[in-house]
C-alpha positions as protocol buffer text, in pm:
chain_id: "A"
residue {
  index: 1
  type: MET
  ca { x: 0 y: 0 z: 0 }
}
residue {
  index: 2
  type: ALA
  ca { x: 125 y: 342 z: -88 }
}
residue {
  index: 3
  type: GLY
  ca { x: 182 y: 627 z: 151 }
}
residue {
  index: 4
  type: GLY
  ca { x: 351 y: 428 z: 428 }
}
residue {
  index: 5
  type: TYR
  ca { x: 31 y: 265 z: 552 }
}
residue {
  index: 6
  type: ARG
  ca { x: 68 y: -113 z: 571 }
}
residue {
  index: 7
  type: ILE
  ca { x: -92 y: -402 z: 748 }
}
residue {
  index: 8
  type: HIS
  ca { x: 202 y: -540 z: 942 }
}
residue {
  index: 9
  type: ASN
  ca { x: 17 y: -797 z: 1149 }
}
residue {
  index: 10
  type: GLN
  ca { x: -212 y: -983 z: 908 }
}
residue {
  index: 11
  type: LYS
  ca { x: -378 y: -1175 z: 1194 }
}
residue {
  index: 12
  type: GLU
  ca { x: -519 y: -875 z: 1380 }
}
residue {
  index: 13
  type: LEU
  ca { x: -830 y: -666 z: 1332 }
}
residue {
  index: 14
  type: HIS
  ca { x: -786 y: -347 z: 1133 }
}
residue {
  index: 15
  type: PHE
  ca { x: -985 y: -34 z: 1069 }
}
residue {
  index: 16
  type: VAL
  ca { x: -964 y: 46 z: 696 }
}
residue {
  index: 17
  type: THR
  ca { x: -1098 y: 313 z: 463 }
}
residue {
  index: 18
  type: PHE
  ca { x: -1178 y: 257 z: 96 }
}
residue {
  index: 19
  type: GLN
  ca { x: -1204 y: 588 z: -89 }
}
residue {
  index: 20
  type: ILE
  ca { x: -1330 y: 652 z: -442 }
}
residue {
  index: 21
  type: VAL
  ca { x: -1075 y: 848 z: -650 }
}
residue {
  index: 22
  type: GLU
  ca { x: -1135 y: 1223 z: -657 }
}
residue {
  index: 23
  type: TRP
  ca { x: -1393 y: 1171 z: -382 }
}
residue {
  index: 24
  type: ILE
  ca { x: -1654 y: 1099 z: -651 }
}
residue {
  index: 25
  type: ASP
  ca { x: -1996 y: 1056 z: -489 }
}
residue {
  index: 26
  type: LEU
  ca { x: -2051 y: 717 z: -646 }
}
residue {
  index: 27
  type: PHE
  ca { x: -2254 y: 570 z: -361 }
}
residue {
  index: 28
  type: THR
  ca { x: -2530 y: 828 z: -381 }
}
residue {
  index: 29
  type: ARG
  ca { x: -2691 y: 562 z: -606 }
}
residue {
  index: 30
  type: GLN
  ca { x: -2843 y: 260 z: -432 }
}
residue {
  index: 31
  type: LEU
  ca { x: -2729 y: 30 z: -714 }
}
residue {
  index: 32
  type: TYR
  ca { x: -2362 y: 83 z: -625 }
}
residue {
  index: 33
  type: ARG
  ca { x: -2416 y: 58 z: -249 }
}
residue {
  index: 34
  type: ASP
  ca { x: -2600 y: -270 z: -307 }
}
residue {
  index: 35
  type: GLU
  ca { x: -2304 y: -402 z: -508 }
}
residue {
  index: 36
  type: ILE
  ca { x: -2076 y: -344 z: -210 }
}
residue {
  index: 37
  type: ILE
  ca { x: -2327 y: -518 z: 20 }
}
residue {
  index: 38
  type: SER
  ca { x: -2342 y: -812 z: -221 }
}
residue {
  index: 39
  type: ASN
  ca { x: -1965 y: -845 z: -199 }
}
residue {
  index: 40
  type: PHE
  ca { x: -1971 y: -809 z: 179 }
}
residue {
  index: 41
  type: ARG
  ca { x: -2208 y: -1107 z: 187 }
}
residue {
  index: 42
  type: PHE
  ca { x: -1985 y: -1310 z: -46 }
}
residue {
  index: 43
  type: TYR
  ca { x: -1635 y: -1247 z: 91 }
}
residue {
  index: 44
  type: PRO
  ca { x: -1665 y: -1398 z: 442 }
}
residue {
  index: 45
  type: ASP
  ca { x: -1753 y: -1745 z: 311 }
}
residue {
  index: 46
  type: THR
  ca { x: -1538 y: -1754 z: -1 }
}
residue {
  index: 47
  type: GLN
  ca { x: -1237 y: -1531 z: 65 }
}
residue {
  index: 48
  type: GLY
  ca { x: -1171 y: -1568 z: 438 }
}
residue {
  index: 49
  type: LEU
  ca { x: -1273 y: -1218 z: 541 }
}
residue {
  index: 50
  type: ASN
  ca { x: -1444 y: -1125 z: 867 }
}
residue {
  index: 51
  type: ILE
  ca { x: -1642 y: -802 z: 855 }
}
residue {
  index: 52
  type: HIS
  ca { x: -1695 y: -668 z: 1206 }
}
residue {
  index: 53
  type: ALA
  ca { x: -1831 y: -323 z: 1123 }
}
residue {
  index: 54
  type: TYR
  ca { x: -1888 y: -102 z: 820 }
}
residue {
  index: 55
  type: VAL
  ca { x: -2051 y: 209 z: 684 }
}
residue {
  index: 56
  type: ILE
  ca { x: -2097 y: 306 z: 320 }
}
residue {
  index: 57
  type: MET
  ca { x: -2091 y: 681 z: 269 }
}
residue {
  index: 58
  type: SER
  ca { x: -2130 y: 875 z: -59 }
}
residue {
  index: 59
  type: ASN
  ca { x: -1767 y: 848 z: -169 }
}
residue {
  index: 60
  type: HIS
  ca { x: -1595 y: 610 z: 74 }
}
residue {
  index: 61
  type: LEU
  ca { x: -1655 y: 330 z: 314 }
}
residue {
  index: 62
  type: HIS
  ca { x: -1503 y: 241 z: 649 }
}
residue {
  index: 63
  type: ALA
  ca { x: -1479 y: -109 z: 790 }
}
residue {
  index: 64
  type: ILE
  ca { x: -1328 y: -314 z: 1068 }
}
residue {
  index: 65
  type: LEU
  ca { x: -1191 y: -630 z: 909 }
}
residue {
  index: 66
  type: SER
  ca { x: -988 y: -938 z: 993 }
}
residue {
  index: 67
  type: ALA
  ca { x: -886 y: -1257 z: 818 }
}
residue {
  index: 68
  type: THR
  ca { x: -1083 y: -1567 z: 923 }
}
residue {
  index: 69
  type: GLN
  ca { x: -775 y: -1784 z: 967 }
}
residue {
  index: 70
  type: PRO
  ca { x: -412 y: -1705 z: 1047 }
}
residue {
  index: 71
  type: LYS
  ca { x: -302 y: -1843 z: 709 }
}
residue {
  index: 72
  type: ASN
  ca { x: -515 y: -1584 z: 526 }
}
residue {
  index: 73
  type: ASP
  ca { x: -345 y: -1260 z: 429 }
}
residue {
  index: 74
  type: LEU
  ca { x: -569 y: -961 z: 505 }
}
residue {
  index: 75
  type: SER
  ca { x: -381 y: -735 z: 262 }
}
residue {
  index: 76
  type: SER
  ca { x: -436 y: -980 z: -24 }
}
residue {
  index: 77
  type: ILE
  ca { x: -805 y: -1024 z: 60 }
}
residue {
  index: 78
  type: ILE
  ca { x: -852 y: -645 z: 61 }
}
residue {
  index: 79
  type: GLY
  ca { x: -668 y: -621 z: -271 }
}
residue {
  index: 80
  type: ARG
  ca { x: -896 y: -881 z: -429 }
}
residue {
  index: 81
  type: PHE
  ca { x: -1204 y: -706 z: -288 }
}
residue {
  index: 82
  type: LYS
  ca { x: -1099 y: -372 z: -433 }
}
residue {
  index: 83
  type: SER
  ca { x: -1005 y: -523 z: -769 }
}
residue {
  index: 84
  type: TYR
  ca { x: -1330 y: -716 z: -808 }
}
residue {
  index: 85
  type: THR
  ca { x: -1558 y: -437 z: -687 }
}
residue {
  index: 86
  type: SER
  ca { x: -1381 y: -191 z: -918 }
}
residue {
  index: 87
  type: LYS
  ca { x: -1461 y: -409 z: -1218 }
}
residue {
  index: 88
  type: ARG
  ca { x: -1821 y: -460 z: -1109 }
}
residue {
  index: 89
  type: LEU
  ca { x: -1879 y: -91 z: -1039 }
}
residue {
  index: 90
  type: VAL
  ca { x: -1739 y: 5 z: -1380 }
}
residue {
  index: 91
  type: GLU
  ca { x: -1966 y: -258 z: -1543 }
}
residue {
  index: 92
  type: LEU
  ca { x: -2270 y: -118 z: -1362 }
}
residue {
  index: 93
  type: ILE
  ca { x: -2180 y: 238 z: -1461 }
}
residue {
  index: 94
  type: THR
  ca { x: -2119 y: 137 z: -1823 }
}
residue {
  index: 95
  type: GLU
  ca { x: -2431 y: -78 z: -1864 }
}
residue {
  index: 96
  type: GLY
  ca { x: -2675 y: 127 z: -1657 }
}
residue {
  index: 97
  type: PRO
  ca { x: -2861 y: 454 z: -1700 }
}
residue {
  index: 98
  type: GLU
  ca { x: -2592 y: 652 z: -1517 }
}
residue {
  index: 99
  type: SER
  ca { x: -2620 y: 1023 z: -1603 }
}
residue {
  index: 100
  type: ARG
  ca { x: -2259 y: 1084 z: -1491 }
}
residue {
  index: 101
  type: LYS
  ca { x: -2120 y: 790 z: -1692 }
}
residue {
  index: 102
  type: GLY
  ca { x: -1882 y: 975 z: -1925 }
}
residue {
  index: 103
  type: TRP
  ca { x: -1747 y: 1201 z: -1653 }
}
residue {
  index: 104
  type: MET
  ca { x: -1685 y: 917 z: -1406 }
}
residue {
  index: 105
  type: LEU
  ca { x: -1533 y: 676 z: -1657 }
}
residue {
  index: 106
  type: ASN
  ca { x: -1301 y: 951 z: -1785 }
}
residue {
  index: 107
  type: LEU
  ca { x: -1178 y: 1021 z: -1431 }
}
residue {
  index: 108
  type: PHE
  ca { x: -1135 y: 650 z: -1355 }
}
residue {
  index: 109
  type: ALA
  ca { x: -941 y: 603 z: -1682 }
}
residue {
  index: 110
  type: HIS
  ca { x: -724 y: 908 z: -1610 }
}
residue {
  index: 111
  type: HIS
  ca { x: -630 y: 774 z: -1266 }
}
residue {
  index: 112
  type: ALA
  ca { x: -549 y: 431 z: -1406 }
}
residue {
  index: 113
  type: GLU
  ca { x: -325 y: 586 z: -1670 }
}
residue {
  index: 114
  type: SER
  ca { x: -144 y: 816 z: -1426 }
}
residue {
  index: 115
  type: GLN
  ca { x: -85 y: 540 z: -1169 }
}
residue {
  index: 116
  type: LYS
  ca { x: 20 y: 272 z: -1421 }
}
residue {
  index: 117
  type: ARG
  ca { x: -92 y: 14 z: -1163 }
}
residue {
  index: 118
  type: SER
  ca { x: -446 y: -41 z: -1283 }
}
residue {
  index: 119
  type: LYS
  ca { x: -554 y: -178 z: -1618 }
}
residue {
  index: 120
  type: ASN
  ca { x: -822 y: 47 z: -1767 }
}
residue {
  index: 121
  type: PHE
  ca { x: -995 y: 212 z: -1472 }
}
residue {
  index: 122
  type: GLN
  ca { x: -901 y: 298 z: -1116 }
}
residue {
  index: 123
  type: VAL
  ca { x: -1209 y: 332 z: -895 }
}
residue {
  index: 124
  type: TRP
  ca { x: -1052 y: 311 z: -547 }
}
residue {
  index: 125
  type: THR
  ca { x: -748 y: 502 z: -425 }
}
residue {
  index: 126
  type: HIS
  ca { x: -454 y: 276 z: -346 }
}
residue {
  index: 127
  type: ASP
  ca { x: -426 y: 372 z: 23 }
}
residue {
  index: 128
  type: ASN
  ca { x: -652 y: 203 z: 279 }
}
residue {
  index: 129
  type: HIS
  ca { x: -502 y: 377 z: 585 }
}
residue {
  index: 130
  type: PRO
  ca { x: -517 y: 58 z: 796 }
}
residue {
  index: 131
  type: ILE
  ca { x: -506 y: 101 z: 1171 }
}
residue {
  index: 132
  type: GLU
  ca { x: -443 y: -206 z: 1385 }
}
residue {
  index: 133
  type: LEU
  ca { x: -700 y: -235 z: 1662 }
}
residue {
  index: 134
  type: ASP
  ca { x: -505 y: -393 z: 1943 }
}
residue {
  index: 135
  type: THR
  ca { x: -693 y: -263 z: 2248 }
}
residue {
  index: 136
  type: PRO
  ca { x: -1062 y: -257 z: 2344 }
}
residue {
  index: 137
  type: GLU
  ca { x: -1046 y: 123 z: 2348 }
}
residue {
  index: 138
  type: LYS
  ca { x: -926 y: 135 z: 1987 }
}
residue {
  index: 139
  type: PHE
  ca { x: -1202 y: -109 z: 1887 }
}
residue {
  index: 140
  type: ARG
  ca { x: -1474 y: 97 z: 2048 }
}
residue {
  index: 141
  type: GLN
  ca { x: -1337 y: 430 z: 1926 }
}
residue {
  index: 142
  type: ARG
  ca { x: -1330 y: 312 z: 1564 }
}
residue {
  index: 143
  type: LEU
  ca { x: -1665 y: 137 z: 1596 }
}
residue {
  index: 144
  type: ASP
  ca { x: -1822 y: 461 z: 1721 }
}
residue {
  index: 145
  type: TYR
  ca { x: -1645 y: 656 z: 1447 }
}
residue {
  index: 146
  type: ILE
  ca { x: -1783 y: 423 z: 1179 }
}
residue {
  index: 147
  type: HIS
  ca { x: -2137 y: 427 z: 1310 }
}
residue {
  index: 148
  type: ASN
  ca { x: -2146 y: 803 z: 1366 }
}
residue {
  index: 149
  type: ASN
  ca { x: -2024 y: 894 z: 1014 }
}
residue {
  index: 150
  type: PRO
  ca { x: -2379 y: 937 z: 875 }
}
residue {
  index: 151
  type: VAL
  ca { x: -2477 y: 1142 z: 1181 }
}
residue {
  index: 152
  type: LYS
  ca { x: -2180 y: 1376 z: 1136 }
}
residue {
  index: 153
  type: ALA
  ca { x: -2265 y: 1405 z: 766 }
}
residue {
  index: 154
  type: GLY
  ca { x: -2618 y: 1518 z: 858 }
}
residue {
  index: 155
  type: ILE
  ca { x: -2784 y: 1224 z: 684 }
}
residue {
  index: 156
  type: ILE
  ca { x: -2964 y: 1086 z: 990 }
}
residue {
  index: 157
  type: ASP
  ca { x: -3005 y: 1169 z: 1360 }
}
residue {
  index: 158
  type: LYS
  ca { x: -2917 y: 830 z: 1510 }
}
residue {
  index: 159
  type: PRO
  ca { x: -2656 y: 581 z: 1381 }
}
residue {
  index: 160
  type: GLU
  ca { x: -2901 y: 290 z: 1379 }
}
residue {
  index: 161
  type: ASP
  ca { x: -3130 y: 477 z: 1138 }
}
residue {
  index: 162
  type: TYR
  ca { x: -2876 y: 444 z: 856 }
}
residue {
  index: 163
  type: LEU
  ca { x: -2945 y: 131 z: 651 }
}
residue {
  index: 164
  type: TYR
  ca { x: -2596 y: 94 z: 499 }
}
residue {
  index: 165
  type: SER
  ca { x: -2416 y: 53 z: 829 }
}
residue {
  index: 166
  type: SER
  ca { x: -2351 y: -216 z: 1085 }
}
residue {
  index: 167
  type: ALA
  ca { x: -2496 y: 16 z: 1352 }
}
residue {
  index: 168
  type: ARG
  ca { x: -2822 y: -171 z: 1286 }
}
residue {
  index: 169
  type: ASN
  ca { x: -2651 y: -503 z: 1365 }
}
residue {
  index: 170
  type: TYR
  ca { x: -2516 y: -368 z: 1693 }
}
residue {
  index: 171
  type: ALA
  ca { x: -2858 y: -219 z: 1782 }
}
residue {
  index: 172
  type: ASP
  ca { x: -3027 y: -556 z: 1713 }
}
residue {
  index: 173
  type: LEU
  ca { x: -3239 y: -410 z: 1433 }
}
residue {
  index: 174
  type: PRO
  ca { x: -3306 y: -559 z: 1087 }
}
residue {
  index: 175
  type: PHE
  ca { x: -2983 y: -540 z: 888 }
}
residue {
  index: 176
  type: LEU
  ca { x: -2856 y: -598 z: 533 }
}
residue {
  index: 177
  type: PHE
  ca { x: -2613 y: -877 z: 621 }
}
residue {
  index: 178
  type: LYS
  ca { x: -2467 y: -1042 z: 932 }
}
residue {
  index: 179
  type: VAL
  ca { x: -2141 y: -901 z: 1063 }
}
residue {
  index: 180
  type: ASP
  ca { x: -1911 y: -1058 z: 1323 }
}
residue {
  index: 181
  type: LEU
  ca { x: -1991 y: -835 z: 1618 }
}
residue {
  index: 182
  type: VAL
  ca { x: -1683 y: -686 z: 1783 }
}
residue {
  index: 183
  type: ASP
  ca { x: -1829 y: -731 z: 2133 }
}
residue {
  index: 184
  type: GLU
  ca { x: -1864 y: -1105 z: 2072 }
}
residue {
  index: 185
  type: LEU
  ca { x: -1510 y: -1116 z: 1937 }
}
residue {
  index: 186
  type: LEU
  ca { x: -1367 y: -932 z: 2238 }
}
residue {
  index: 187
  type: ALA
  ca { x: -1537 y: -1181 z: 2471 }
}
residue {
  index: 188
  type: ASN
  ca { x: -1373 y: -1473 z: 2289 }
}
residue {
  index: 189
  type: LEU
  ca { x: -1017 y: -1341 z: 2274 }
}
residue {
  index: 190
  type: ARG
  ca { x: -753 y: -1512 z: 2482 }
}
residue {
  index: 191
  type: PRO
  ca { x: -729 y: -1367 z: 2836 }
}
residue {
  index: 192
  type: GLY
  ca { x: -493 y: -1081 z: 2887 }
}
residue {
  index: 193
  type: LYS
  ca { x: -443 y: -986 z: 2524 }
}
residue {
  index: 194
  type: TYR
  ca { x: -684 y: -692 z: 2527 }
}
residue {
  index: 195
  type: ASP
  ca { x: -699 y: -620 z: 2900 }
}
């Protein structure tokens, strides 16, 4: 990952941010948010990814993630997620009735060309800004940060009112997909590690 941010301990939980290039408000459309949710449902079972918390905002998403087994490499899983969702989002933009199609595809193509790391389009920035969550305080701080993003953005009044967030899971309300709750995870960690 560029910019000095790296996942050094692949076995630990990490707070990560996935940002759309140029802060394009891609996720103002439900179609694109639903594509991310579809992948969130798929990746735990097939790619070894645990999703403990998330929020999808207009131009980025935050998540608390971990690999399901020590042999899984969290950085690689994240890379596959970003690569696959980039392709799918570009397909949806190209095939759908997107009014911003030309503008977005031009920006995505420009970023791919300037970075020389992507094939035709670059949807996500390369940095994920991972932060290892190695204490209960860090867990709870980042969990609150994730869930309060829509409140701070003025979208809703209470975190659990935002559909595209795990705040609904933690509030025991109907949710879009099951996450691995951080509180349950903390209770199952070996004694002393997070005390």
